[in-house]
Coordinates of C-alpha atoms in Angstrom, one line a residue:
M1 CA -101.5 0.7 -21.9
S2 CA -103.1 0.1 -18.1
S3 CA -102.7 -3.7 -18.7
H4 CA -98.6 -3.6 -19.2
T5 CA -96.2 -3.2 -17.0
P6 CA -93.2 -0.6 -18.2
S7 CA -91.1 -3.6 -19.6
Q8 CA -94.0 -4.7 -21.4
V9 CA -94.2 -1.2 -23.5
Y10 CA -91.6 -0.5 -26.1
L11 CA -90.2 2.3 -27.6
S12 CA -87.8 3.1 -30.6
T13 CA -83.9 3.6 -29.9
R14 CA -84.2 6.8 -32.1
G15 CA -86.9 8.6 -30.1
G16 CA -89.4 8.5 -33.0
S17 CA -91.8 5.6 -31.6
Y18 CA -93.4 5.3 -28.2
N19 CA -95.9 3.2 -26.0
L20 CA -95.6 0.3 -28.5
S21 CA -97.3 -3.1 -27.4
F22 CA -95.4 -6.4 -27.9
E23 CA -97.6 -7.5 -30.9
D24 CA -96.6 -4.1 -32.4
V25 CA -93.1 -4.5 -32.3
V26 CA -92.9 -8.3 -33.3
L27 CA -95.1 -7.3 -36.5
K28 CA -93.1 -4.4 -37.4
G29 CA -89.6 -5.6 -36.7
L30 CA -88.0 -1.9 -37.4
A31 CA -89.2 1.4 -36.1
S32 CA -90.8 4.0 -38.6
D33 CA -87.7 6.2 -37.9
G34 CA -85.1 3.4 -38.5
G35 CA -84.3 2.7 -35.1
L36 CA -84.8 -0.6 -33.1
F37 CA -87.5 -1.3 -30.3
I38 CA -86.6 -1.8 -26.6
P39 CA -88.4 -2.1 -23.7
E40 CA -88.9 1.2 -21.8
E41 CA -87.7 -0.4 -18.5
I42 CA -85.9 -3.6 -18.3
P43 CA -87.4 -5.7 -15.7
A44 CA -86.2 -6.7 -12.2
L45 CA -86.1 -10.4 -11.4
P46 CA -89.1 -11.4 -8.6
P47 CA -87.3 -11.6 -5.3
S48 CA -87.3 -15.4 -4.7
W49 CA -86.2 -16.3 -8.5
A50 CA -82.7 -17.8 -7.1
T51 CA -84.4 -20.3 -5.6
S52 CA -87.9 -20.8 -7.0
W53 CA -86.5 -21.2 -10.5
K54 CA -83.6 -23.6 -9.7
D55 CA -84.8 -26.5 -10.8
Y56 CA -86.9 -25.3 -13.7
S57 CA -86.9 -26.8 -17.5
F58 CA -85.4 -24.7 -20.0
Q59 CA -89.2 -24.1 -21.4
E60 CA -90.5 -23.2 -17.7
L61 CA -87.4 -20.8 -17.6
A62 CA -88.6 -19.4 -20.7
Y63 CA -92.0 -18.8 -19.8
E64 CA -91.0 -17.0 -16.5
I65 CA -88.8 -14.5 -18.7
F66 CA -91.1 -14.2 -21.4
S67 CA -93.7 -13.0 -19.2
L68 CA -91.9 -10.1 -17.7
Y69 CA -92.0 -8.9 -21.4
I70 CA -95.3 -10.0 -22.7
S71 CA -98.6 -9.0 -21.2
P72 CA -101.2 -11.5 -20.8
S73 CA -103.5 -9.0 -22.2
E74 CA -101.8 -9.8 -25.4
I75 CA -100.8 -13.6 -25.2
P76 CA -102.7 -15.5 -22.2
S77 CA -100.6 -17.7 -20.3
A78 CA -101.8 -20.8 -21.4
D79 CA -101.3 -19.4 -25.0
L80 CA -97.7 -18.4 -24.2
K81 CA -96.7 -21.8 -22.8
D82 CA -98.1 -23.5 -25.7
I83 CA -96.2 -21.3 -28.1
I84 CA -93.1 -22.4 -25.9
H85 CA -94.1 -26.0 -25.9
R86 CA -94.0 -26.0 -29.6
S87 CA -90.9 -24.0 -30.3
Y88 CA -88.7 -26.2 -28.3
S89 CA -90.1 -29.3 -29.3
T90 CA -88.0 -29.4 -32.3
F91 CA -85.1 -29.7 -30.4
R92 CA -82.8 -33.0 -30.2
A93 CA -81.4 -32.2 -26.6
P94 CA -84.1 -32.7 -24.0
D95 CA -82.6 -30.0 -22.1
I96 CA -82.4 -27.7 -25.5
A97 CA -79.2 -26.0 -24.5
P98 CA -76.9 -28.3 -22.4
L99 CA -73.5 -27.1 -20.6
V100 CA -70.7 -29.5 -21.6
T101 CA -67.4 -28.9 -19.6
L102 CA -64.2 -29.2 -21.5
D103 CA -61.7 -28.8 -18.8
Q104 CA -62.6 -29.4 -15.2
S105 CA -59.5 -27.9 -13.9
R106 CA -59.7 -24.6 -15.5
N107 CA -63.7 -24.0 -14.9
L108 CA -63.9 -24.2 -18.8
H109 CA -67.2 -24.7 -20.2
L110 CA -69.2 -24.8 -23.6
L111 CA -72.9 -23.9 -24.1
E112 CA -74.3 -26.1 -27.3
L113 CA -76.8 -24.0 -28.6
F114 CA -76.8 -26.1 -31.8
H115 CA -79.4 -29.0 -31.1
G116 CA -82.5 -27.4 -33.0
P117 CA -83.5 -28.2 -36.6
T118 CA -80.8 -26.5 -38.5
F119 CA -77.8 -27.0 -36.2
A120 CA -77.4 -23.5 -35.2
F121 CA -78.1 -21.1 -32.1
K122 CA -80.5 -19.1 -34.4
D123 CA -83.1 -22.1 -34.0
V124 CA -83.4 -21.0 -30.0
A125 CA -85.4 -17.8 -31.3
L126 CA -86.5 -18.3 -34.7
Q127 CA -88.7 -21.3 -33.6
F128 CA -90.2 -19.1 -31.2
L129 CA -90.5 -16.2 -33.4
G130 CA -92.1 -18.2 -36.3
N131 CA -94.7 -19.7 -33.7
L132 CA -95.2 -16.0 -32.7
F133 CA -95.8 -14.6 -36.3
E134 CA -98.4 -17.6 -36.7
Y135 CA -100.2 -16.8 -33.6
F136 CA -100.9 -13.5 -34.1
L137 CA -102.0 -14.0 -38.0
V138 CA -104.4 -16.7 -36.8
R139 CA -105.9 -14.3 -34.5
R140 CA -105.9 -11.7 -36.9
N141 CA -107.5 -13.5 -39.8
R142 CA -110.2 -15.3 -37.7
G143 CA -113.4 -15.0 -39.8
K144 CA -111.8 -13.4 -42.7
T145 CA -111.4 -14.9 -46.2
G146 CA -109.6 -13.7 -49.0
A147 CA -107.9 -10.4 -49.7
D148 CA -109.4 -9.3 -46.5
R149 CA -106.8 -11.7 -44.3
E150 CA -103.4 -10.1 -43.2
H151 CA -100.5 -11.2 -45.0
L152 CA -97.1 -11.1 -43.9
T153 CA -94.0 -10.6 -45.7
V154 CA -90.9 -11.6 -43.7
I155 CA -87.6 -10.2 -45.1
G156 CA -84.4 -11.2 -43.6
A157 CA -80.3 -11.4 -44.7
T158 CA -78.0 -13.9 -43.6
S159 CA -74.7 -14.6 -43.1
G160 CA -75.4 -18.4 -43.4
D161 CA -77.4 -19.2 -40.3
T162 CA -80.2 -16.8 -39.7
G163 CA -81.6 -17.8 -43.0
S164 CA -81.9 -21.6 -42.6
A165 CA -83.5 -21.1 -39.0
A166 CA -85.8 -18.5 -40.3
I167 CA -86.8 -20.6 -43.2
Y168 CA -87.4 -23.8 -41.1
G169 CA -89.2 -21.5 -38.1
L170 CA -91.9 -20.2 -41.1
R171 CA -91.8 -22.9 -43.7
G172 CA -95.6 -23.7 -44.7
K173 CA -97.3 -21.4 -42.3
R174 CA -100.2 -19.7 -43.7
D175 CA -100.4 -16.2 -44.6
V176 CA -96.6 -15.7 -44.2
S177 CA -94.0 -15.3 -47.0
V178 CA -90.3 -15.4 -46.1
F179 CA -87.7 -13.9 -48.3
I180 CA -83.8 -14.4 -47.2
M181 CA -80.9 -12.8 -48.9
H182 CA -77.3 -14.2 -48.5
P183 CA -74.0 -12.8 -50.1
H184 CA -73.9 -15.0 -53.2
G185 CA -70.9 -17.6 -52.8
K186 CA -70.2 -16.1 -49.4
V187 CA -72.0 -18.9 -47.0
S188 CA -71.2 -22.6 -46.7
P189 CA -72.2 -25.2 -49.3
I190 CA -74.1 -26.7 -46.0
Q191 CA -75.9 -23.3 -45.2
E192 CA -76.7 -22.7 -48.7
A193 CA -78.0 -26.1 -49.2
Q194 CA -79.8 -26.2 -45.7
M195 CA -81.8 -22.9 -47.3
T196 CA -82.5 -23.3 -50.7
T197 CA -83.4 -26.9 -50.8
V198 CA -86.8 -25.7 -48.8
L199 CA -89.2 -26.1 -51.6
D200 CA -92.2 -25.1 -49.7
T201 CA -94.1 -22.1 -52.2
N202 CA -93.9 -19.4 -49.2
V203 CA -90.1 -19.9 -49.1
H204 CA -88.1 -17.3 -51.4
N205 CA -84.2 -17.4 -51.4
I206 CA -82.0 -14.4 -53.0
A207 CA -78.2 -14.4 -53.5
V208 CA -77.0 -10.8 -53.7
D209 CA -73.6 -9.7 -54.9
G210 CA -71.7 -8.5 -52.1
V211 CA -71.5 -9.3 -48.7
F212 CA -73.6 -9.8 -45.6
D213 CA -73.9 -5.8 -44.8
D214 CA -75.2 -5.3 -48.5
C215 CA -78.0 -8.0 -47.6
Q216 CA -78.3 -6.1 -44.5
D217 CA -78.7 -2.8 -46.1
F218 CA -81.3 -4.1 -48.7
V219 CA -83.5 -5.2 -45.6
K220 CA -83.4 -1.7 -44.1
A221 CA -84.1 0.0 -47.8
L222 CA -87.1 -2.1 -48.0
F223 CA -88.4 -1.2 -44.6
A224 CA -87.7 2.6 -45.2
D225 CA -89.1 2.2 -48.6
P226 CA -93.1 3.8 -49.2
E227 CA -93.9 2.1 -52.3
T228 CA -92.9 -1.6 -50.8
N229 CA -94.6 -0.7 -47.4
R230 CA -97.7 0.2 -49.3
T231 CA -98.3 -2.9 -51.2
H232 CA -96.8 -5.2 -48.8
R233 CA -96.7 -5.9 -44.7
L234 CA -93.2 -6.0 -43.9
A235 CA -91.7 -7.8 -40.7
A236 CA -88.3 -8.7 -39.7
V237 CA -87.0 -11.9 -38.9
N238 CA -83.2 -10.5 -38.3
S239 CA -82.1 -10.0 -34.5
I240 CA -83.3 -6.3 -35.3
N241 CA -86.6 -7.9 -34.6
W242 CA -87.2 -7.7 -30.5
A243 CA -88.6 -11.2 -30.1
R244 CA -84.9 -12.9 -31.2
I245 CA -83.1 -10.7 -28.4
L246 CA -85.8 -12.0 -25.8
A247 CA -85.8 -15.4 -26.5
Q248 CA -81.9 -15.9 -26.2
I249 CA -82.2 -14.0 -23.1
T250 CA -83.4 -17.7 -21.5
Y251 CA -80.1 -19.4 -22.1
Y252 CA -78.3 -17.4 -20.0
F253 CA -80.3 -18.2 -17.0
S254 CA -80.3 -21.8 -17.8
T255 CA -76.5 -21.7 -17.8
Y256 CA -76.6 -20.0 -14.5
F257 CA -78.6 -23.0 -13.1
Q258 CA -76.8 -25.6 -14.8
I259 CA -73.3 -24.3 -13.1
V260 CA -75.3 -23.8 -9.8
R261 CA -76.1 -27.8 -10.1
L262 CA -72.2 -28.6 -10.7
Q263 CA -71.4 -27.0 -7.3
Q264 CA -71.5 -28.8 -4.2
S265 CA -72.9 -26.0 -2.4
Y266 CA -74.9 -22.9 -3.3
T267 CA -76.7 -19.8 -1.6
P268 CA -78.3 -17.1 -3.5
S269 CA -76.1 -14.9 -1.2
N270 CA -73.0 -16.4 -2.8
P271 CA -74.0 -17.2 -6.5
P272 CA -70.9 -18.5 -8.7
K273 CA -68.8 -16.3 -10.5
I274 CA -69.6 -16.6 -14.5
I275 CA -67.9 -14.9 -17.6
F276 CA -69.6 -15.6 -20.8
A277 CA -67.3 -15.5 -23.8
V278 CA -70.0 -14.9 -26.8
P279 CA -68.5 -15.3 -30.6
T280 CA -70.7 -12.0 -32.2
G281 CA -71.0 -10.4 -35.1
N282 CA -74.5 -8.8 -35.2
F283 CA -74.3 -8.3 -31.4
G284 CA -77.9 -9.9 -30.8
D285 CA -76.5 -12.9 -28.8
I286 CA -74.4 -10.9 -26.5
L287 CA -77.1 -8.3 -26.1
A288 CA -79.6 -11.1 -24.8
G289 CA -76.6 -11.7 -21.9
Y290 CA -77.0 -8.0 -21.3
F291 CA -80.5 -8.0 -20.5
A292 CA -80.1 -11.0 -18.2
H293 CA -77.5 -9.0 -16.3
Q294 CA -79.7 -6.0 -16.2
M295 CA -82.5 -7.8 -14.9
G296 CA -80.4 -9.2 -11.9
L297 CA -78.7 -12.0 -13.1
P298 CA -74.8 -12.6 -11.7
I299 CA -72.9 -12.4 -14.4
T300 CA -69.3 -11.6 -13.6
R301 CA -68.2 -10.0 -17.0
L302 CA -69.6 -10.5 -20.8
T303 CA -66.7 -10.8 -23.4
I304 CA -67.0 -9.9 -26.9
A305 CA -65.5 -12.3 -29.2
T306 CA -64.9 -11.0 -32.5
N307 CA -63.0 -12.3 -35.7
S308 CA -60.9 -10.1 -38.2
N309 CA -64.0 -7.8 -38.6
D310 CA -63.5 -6.5 -35.3
I311 CA -65.7 -3.0 -35.2
L312 CA -66.8 -4.0 -31.4
H313 CA -63.6 -4.9 -30.4
R314 CA -62.0 -1.9 -31.7
F315 CA -64.9 0.3 -30.0
F316 CA -64.2 -1.2 -26.6
V317 CA -60.5 -0.2 -27.0
T318 CA -60.7 3.1 -28.5
G319 CA -64.4 4.2 -27.9
A320 CA -64.9 4.9 -31.8
Y321 CA -67.0 2.9 -33.7
T322 CA -65.7 3.3 -37.2
K323 CA -66.2 1.0 -40.7
K324 CA -62.7 0.7 -40.6
P325 CA -61.1 -1.0 -44.3
A326 CA -59.8 -4.5 -43.5
T327 CA -56.3 -3.8 -44.5
G328 CA -52.9 -3.6 -42.7
P329 CA -50.9 -6.2 -41.1
E330 CA -52.9 -7.0 -38.1
V331 CA -55.6 -8.2 -40.7
Q332 CA -53.4 -10.2 -43.2
N333 CA -53.4 -13.5 -41.3
G334 CA -55.9 -15.2 -43.2
F335 CA -55.7 -18.1 -45.2
V336 CA -55.8 -17.8 -49.0
E337 CA -57.3 -21.1 -49.9
D338 CA -60.3 -20.1 -47.8
G339 CA -60.7 -17.1 -49.9
A340 CA -59.6 -14.7 -46.9
K341 CA -59.2 -11.2 -48.7
A342 CA -59.9 -7.7 -47.8
H343 CA -63.4 -6.3 -49.1
P344 CA -63.5 -2.9 -50.9
E345 CA -66.1 -2.1 -48.1
G346 CA -64.2 -3.3 -45.2
A347 CA -65.4 -6.5 -44.4
K348 CA -63.1 -9.5 -44.5
E349 CA -63.9 -13.0 -45.8
T350 CA -62.5 -15.6 -42.7
L351 CA -63.2 -18.8 -41.5
S352 CA -66.0 -18.0 -39.2
P353 CA -68.4 -16.5 -42.2
A354 CA -71.3 -15.4 -39.8
M355 CA -69.5 -13.0 -38.1
D356 CA -68.1 -11.6 -41.0
I357 CA -70.3 -8.2 -40.6
L358 CA -68.9 -4.8 -41.0
V359 CA -71.8 -3.1 -38.8
S360 CA -73.4 -4.6 -35.8
S361 CA -77.0 -3.6 -36.1
N362 CA -78.1 -4.7 -32.2
F363 CA -75.4 -2.6 -30.7
E364 CA -77.6 0.5 -31.3
R365 CA -79.7 -0.8 -28.5
L366 CA -76.8 -1.1 -25.9
L367 CA -75.8 2.5 -27.0
W368 CA -79.3 3.6 -26.0
Y369 CA -79.2 2.3 -22.7
L370 CA -75.8 3.5 -22.4
A371 CA -76.5 6.9 -23.1
Y372 CA -79.7 6.9 -21.0
Q373 CA -78.0 5.6 -18.1
T374 CA -75.1 8.3 -18.2
L375 CA -77.3 11.4 -18.4
S376 CA -76.3 14.1 -16.1
P377 CA -78.8 14.7 -13.1
E378 CA -80.4 17.9 -14.4
H379 CA -82.3 15.7 -16.7
S380 CA -85.2 15.1 -14.0
T381 CA -87.7 13.4 -15.9
V382 CA -87.9 9.8 -17.4
Q383 CA -89.7 11.1 -20.5
E384 CA -87.0 13.6 -21.0
R385 CA -84.1 11.2 -20.7
R386 CA -85.8 8.8 -23.1
K387 CA -85.5 11.5 -25.4
I388 CA -82.4 12.9 -25.2
A389 CA -81.0 9.0 -25.4
G390 CA -82.6 8.6 -28.9
Q391 CA -81.5 11.9 -30.1
K392 CA -77.7 10.7 -29.1
V393 CA -78.4 7.4 -31.0
K394 CA -79.9 9.1 -34.0
G395 CA -76.6 11.4 -34.0
W396 CA -74.2 8.8 -33.8
L397 CA -76.0 6.4 -36.1
G398 CA -76.4 9.4 -38.8
E399 CA -72.3 10.2 -38.6
L400 CA -72.0 6.2 -39.2
K401 CA -73.9 6.6 -42.3
T402 CA -72.4 10.2 -43.8
Q403 CA -68.8 10.0 -42.1
G404 CA -68.3 6.0 -41.7
G405 CA -67.8 6.2 -37.9
F406 CA -68.6 8.1 -34.5
A407 CA -66.8 8.2 -31.1
V408 CA -68.7 8.4 -27.6
E409 CA -67.7 10.4 -24.8
P410 CA -65.7 8.6 -22.1
E411 CA -68.3 8.0 -19.8
I412 CA -70.2 6.1 -22.0
L413 CA -67.3 3.5 -22.9
Q414 CA -66.5 3.3 -19.2
A415 CA -69.8 2.4 -18.5
A416 CA -69.8 -0.2 -21.3
K417 CA -66.6 -1.5 -19.8
E418 CA -68.3 -2.1 -16.5
T419 CA -70.1 -5.0 -18.1
F420 CA -68.2 -5.8 -21.4
S421 CA -64.5 -7.0 -22.3
S422 CA -63.6 -8.1 -25.6
Q423 CA -60.8 -10.4 -27.7
R424 CA -59.9 -10.3 -30.9
V425 CA -59.4 -13.8 -32.4
D426 CA -57.9 -14.1 -36.1
D427 CA -58.2 -17.4 -38.5
N428 CA -54.3 -18.8 -37.1
Q429 CA -55.7 -18.6 -33.5
T430 CA -59.2 -20.3 -34.7
V431 CA -57.4 -23.4 -36.3
A432 CA -55.2 -23.6 -33.1
T433 CA -58.2 -23.8 -31.1
I434 CA -60.4 -26.4 -33.0
R435 CA -56.9 -28.3 -33.0
G436 CA -55.9 -27.8 -29.5
T437 CA -59.6 -28.6 -28.1
Y438 CA -59.8 -31.7 -30.2
D439 CA -56.2 -32.9 -28.6
S440 CA -57.2 -31.8 -25.3
E441 CA -57.2 -35.1 -22.9
A442 CA -59.3 -33.0 -20.6
A443 CA -61.9 -32.3 -23.3
K444 CA -61.9 -36.1 -24.1
D445 CA -65.4 -37.6 -23.9
A446 CA -66.7 -34.3 -23.0
G447 CA -70.8 -34.2 -22.7
S448 CA -73.1 -36.7 -22.6
K449 CA -72.4 -40.3 -23.1
V450 CA -75.3 -40.7 -25.5
L451 CA -75.1 -37.4 -27.9
A452 CA -78.0 -35.9 -28.7
T453 CA -76.8 -34.7 -32.0
R454 CA -74.2 -36.8 -34.4
G455 CA -70.9 -35.5 -35.0
M456 CA -69.7 -33.4 -32.0
R457 CA -67.2 -35.9 -31.0
V458 CA -65.0 -38.0 -33.3
A459 CA -63.1 -40.9 -31.3
G460 CA -64.1 -39.5 -28.4
R461 CA -62.5 -35.9 -28.7
Y462 CA -64.3 -32.7 -29.2
V463 CA -64.8 -31.1 -32.7
L464 CA -65.5 -27.2 -32.7
D465 CA -67.0 -25.4 -35.5
P466 CA -65.0 -22.0 -36.2
H467 CA -67.2 -19.6 -34.3
S468 CA -67.4 -21.7 -31.1
A469 CA -63.8 -21.8 -31.4
V470 CA -63.4 -17.9 -31.8
G471 CA -65.5 -18.2 -28.4
I472 CA -63.3 -20.9 -26.8
A473 CA -60.2 -18.9 -27.8
A474 CA -61.7 -15.7 -26.2
A475 CA -62.7 -17.3 -23.0
I476 CA -59.1 -18.8 -22.4
R477 CA -57.6 -15.5 -23.0
T478 CA -60.1 -14.0 -20.5
A479 CA -59.1 -16.4 -18.1
D480 CA -55.4 -15.7 -18.3
D481 CA -55.6 -12.4 -17.8
L482 CA -57.2 -12.8 -14.1
D483 CA -55.3 -13.5 -11.0
P484 CA -54.9 -17.1 -10.0
Q485 CA -57.4 -17.0 -7.3
T486 CA -60.0 -15.3 -9.2
R487 CA -59.3 -17.6 -12.2
S488 CA -59.9 -20.6 -10.0
E489 CA -63.4 -19.3 -8.6
T490 CA -64.4 -17.7 -12.0
H491 CA -66.5 -20.1 -14.4
Q492 CA -65.6 -19.4 -18.3
V493 CA -68.5 -20.2 -20.6
A494 CA -68.2 -19.7 -24.2
L495 CA -71.5 -20.2 -26.2
A496 CA -71.4 -23.0 -29.0
T497 CA -73.4 -21.3 -31.8
A498 CA -73.1 -23.7 -34.7
H499 CA -72.3 -27.5 -35.4
P500 CA -69.1 -28.3 -36.7
A501 CA -70.4 -29.9 -39.7
K502 CA -71.9 -26.5 -41.2
F503 CA -67.9 -25.7 -41.6
S504 CA -66.3 -28.3 -43.2
K505 CA -63.4 -26.3 -44.5
A506 CA -62.1 -24.9 -41.3
V507 CA -62.7 -28.0 -39.3
E508 CA -60.7 -30.2 -42.0
M509 CA -58.1 -27.7 -42.2
A510 CA -57.5 -27.8 -38.6
L511 CA -57.7 -31.6 -38.3
R512 CA -57.0 -33.4 -41.5
D513 CA -53.7 -34.4 -40.4
K514 CA -54.9 -36.3 -37.3
P515 CA -55.0 -39.9 -37.8
D516 CA -58.2 -40.9 -36.3
F517 CA -60.2 -37.9 -37.6
R518 CA -62.7 -38.4 -40.7
F519 CA -64.8 -35.6 -41.5
E520 CA -67.6 -38.3 -42.6
E521 CA -68.1 -39.1 -38.7
V522 CA -69.0 -35.4 -38.1
L523 CA -71.7 -35.3 -40.5
P524 CA -75.1 -35.5 -38.9
E525 CA -77.6 -37.6 -40.7
E526 CA -79.8 -34.7 -42.2
F527 CA -76.7 -33.2 -43.9
I528 CA -76.1 -36.4 -45.8
G529 CA -76.9 -35.9 -49.6
L530 CA -78.2 -32.3 -48.7
E531 CA -76.1 -30.7 -51.2
D532 CA -77.5 -33.0 -54.1
K533 CA -81.2 -31.8 -53.6
K534 CA -83.1 -29.9 -56.1
R535 CA -82.7 -26.3 -55.2
N536 CA -84.7 -23.0 -55.4
M537 CA -82.8 -19.5 -55.4
T538 CA -83.0 -16.4 -57.1
I539 CA -79.7 -14.6 -58.0
L540 CA -79.9 -10.8 -58.2
K541 CA -77.5 -9.4 -61.0
P542 CA -74.4 -7.2 -60.1
G543 CA -75.6 -3.7 -59.2
E544 CA -79.0 -4.3 -58.6
T545 CA -81.1 -1.4 -57.3
L546 CA -83.9 -1.3 -54.6
E547 CA -86.4 -1.1 -57.4
G548 CA -85.3 -4.1 -58.7
L549 CA -85.4 -6.3 -55.8
R550 CA -88.9 -4.8 -55.0
N551 CA -89.7 -6.0 -58.3
T552 CA -88.5 -9.5 -57.7
I553 CA -90.3 -9.7 -54.3
T554 CA -93.6 -8.5 -56.0
R555 CA -93.0 -11.2 -58.9
E556 CA -92.5 -14.2 -56.5
L557 CA -95.2 -13.2 -54.4
E558 CA -97.8 -13.5 -57.2
A559 CA -96.4 -16.4 -58.4
E560 CA -97.2 -17.8 -54.9
R561 CA -100.6 -17.0 -55.0

């Protein structure tokens, strides 16, 4: 494609698809060989980015970053700017993702990513993705009527926040139907209500007996199923969709420049030292940071923060990526009253349910880049190196499926550790961090005097959700591991992925003995009465097969039309 740069052309991580456009990968979601789409090259930043972008708004940064990955022959500049504007006009905070300093003496910050319509970080990407789907379909369907119009059936799995963010991004959109699967009874009451009280005819909620990984397996099976693909045009809304990763790159740049503006003096030759601590289950959020770093953003380190479902943490300790059963003394510290238990398949229910994931889908993307960059010199051509990297990833994922895990070579683990470190935070530590942040005098009255979103502070004290608490705990531990001089020079930024009102059980468990705390003060107006509204949800029977799910989707699509 002569109109595209290498970073605007895409391939599959498993080596079966090459030379795809941005529109192709957004609408396909998952490659036909089961792999995930990545750009053929990660673009380098323009030479003057550190000065010319310094005072840009979030939307302006998004435009500059997206333009490196999307050819103007696919989305003209004016159209891309309009999509970006519409995507972020739904956010309550004017600067979209504000940075809050929790402890100035420790350079400890929190990046608030929950100011979108569903109060979770997923809105940053899914408002954009919903508008992309609409843009491409409007263009494809121009002048068409009836059966000639293209119709997109969007499939997604959620452990809580992706579902509502996808639904709010796609509700009411023409020529799009969205089906979201969630593990029945294993998302928070507010999360379930956010999804199931949306009654637009193009929105379909399906509750699955099992855990998030069962929902995700259904999604992958549908994309691989010839019968489903013969009758429906499927698209992915999970972070397996490349557009999700792309959209999240922006807030790493936005954070960098917010820290630059905190400093009294700044020169591009002496950038601030920043370590990001990212609570992650499916690896998409932190992978966006990896792309930002590879583009040239000066990130000192990316800290992977996991809960007791710690497949990622164990990989960075051992180099082995295995579905280890969640049993043994190291994972027996959950709370009985919160339903913490060992699941037969290995995923443990914790206080941070959006991270209760056994296999991190987006890790495959990182594996491809690690395999590619560590190939020996005799593999001389780019095409040969790409092919071999795809073969290695395909082999590893095959071992994961058939043997429950795989191990990488020492040089690949070492390459990963050059950018990443990891911390595992259990439920006891999560509760202690929520409580410790609330009690902190340094964090009192943190953030803007005028709150963009109600409920982040009670009596002037900051309230963390459990996922953000995992990030803060990991950030504090990472700082404690540094020598005093380096610690004083380094900013620790934890990503706040959700509003605390979405996880009442964990927050009340941590703060119920505080005399000035009332959970009612945490609730945004949008949540009051939400659980009492009419709902729309289909519950799959236990042991349901792919055929049964396919029939459910077909039946609901026919009813929709």
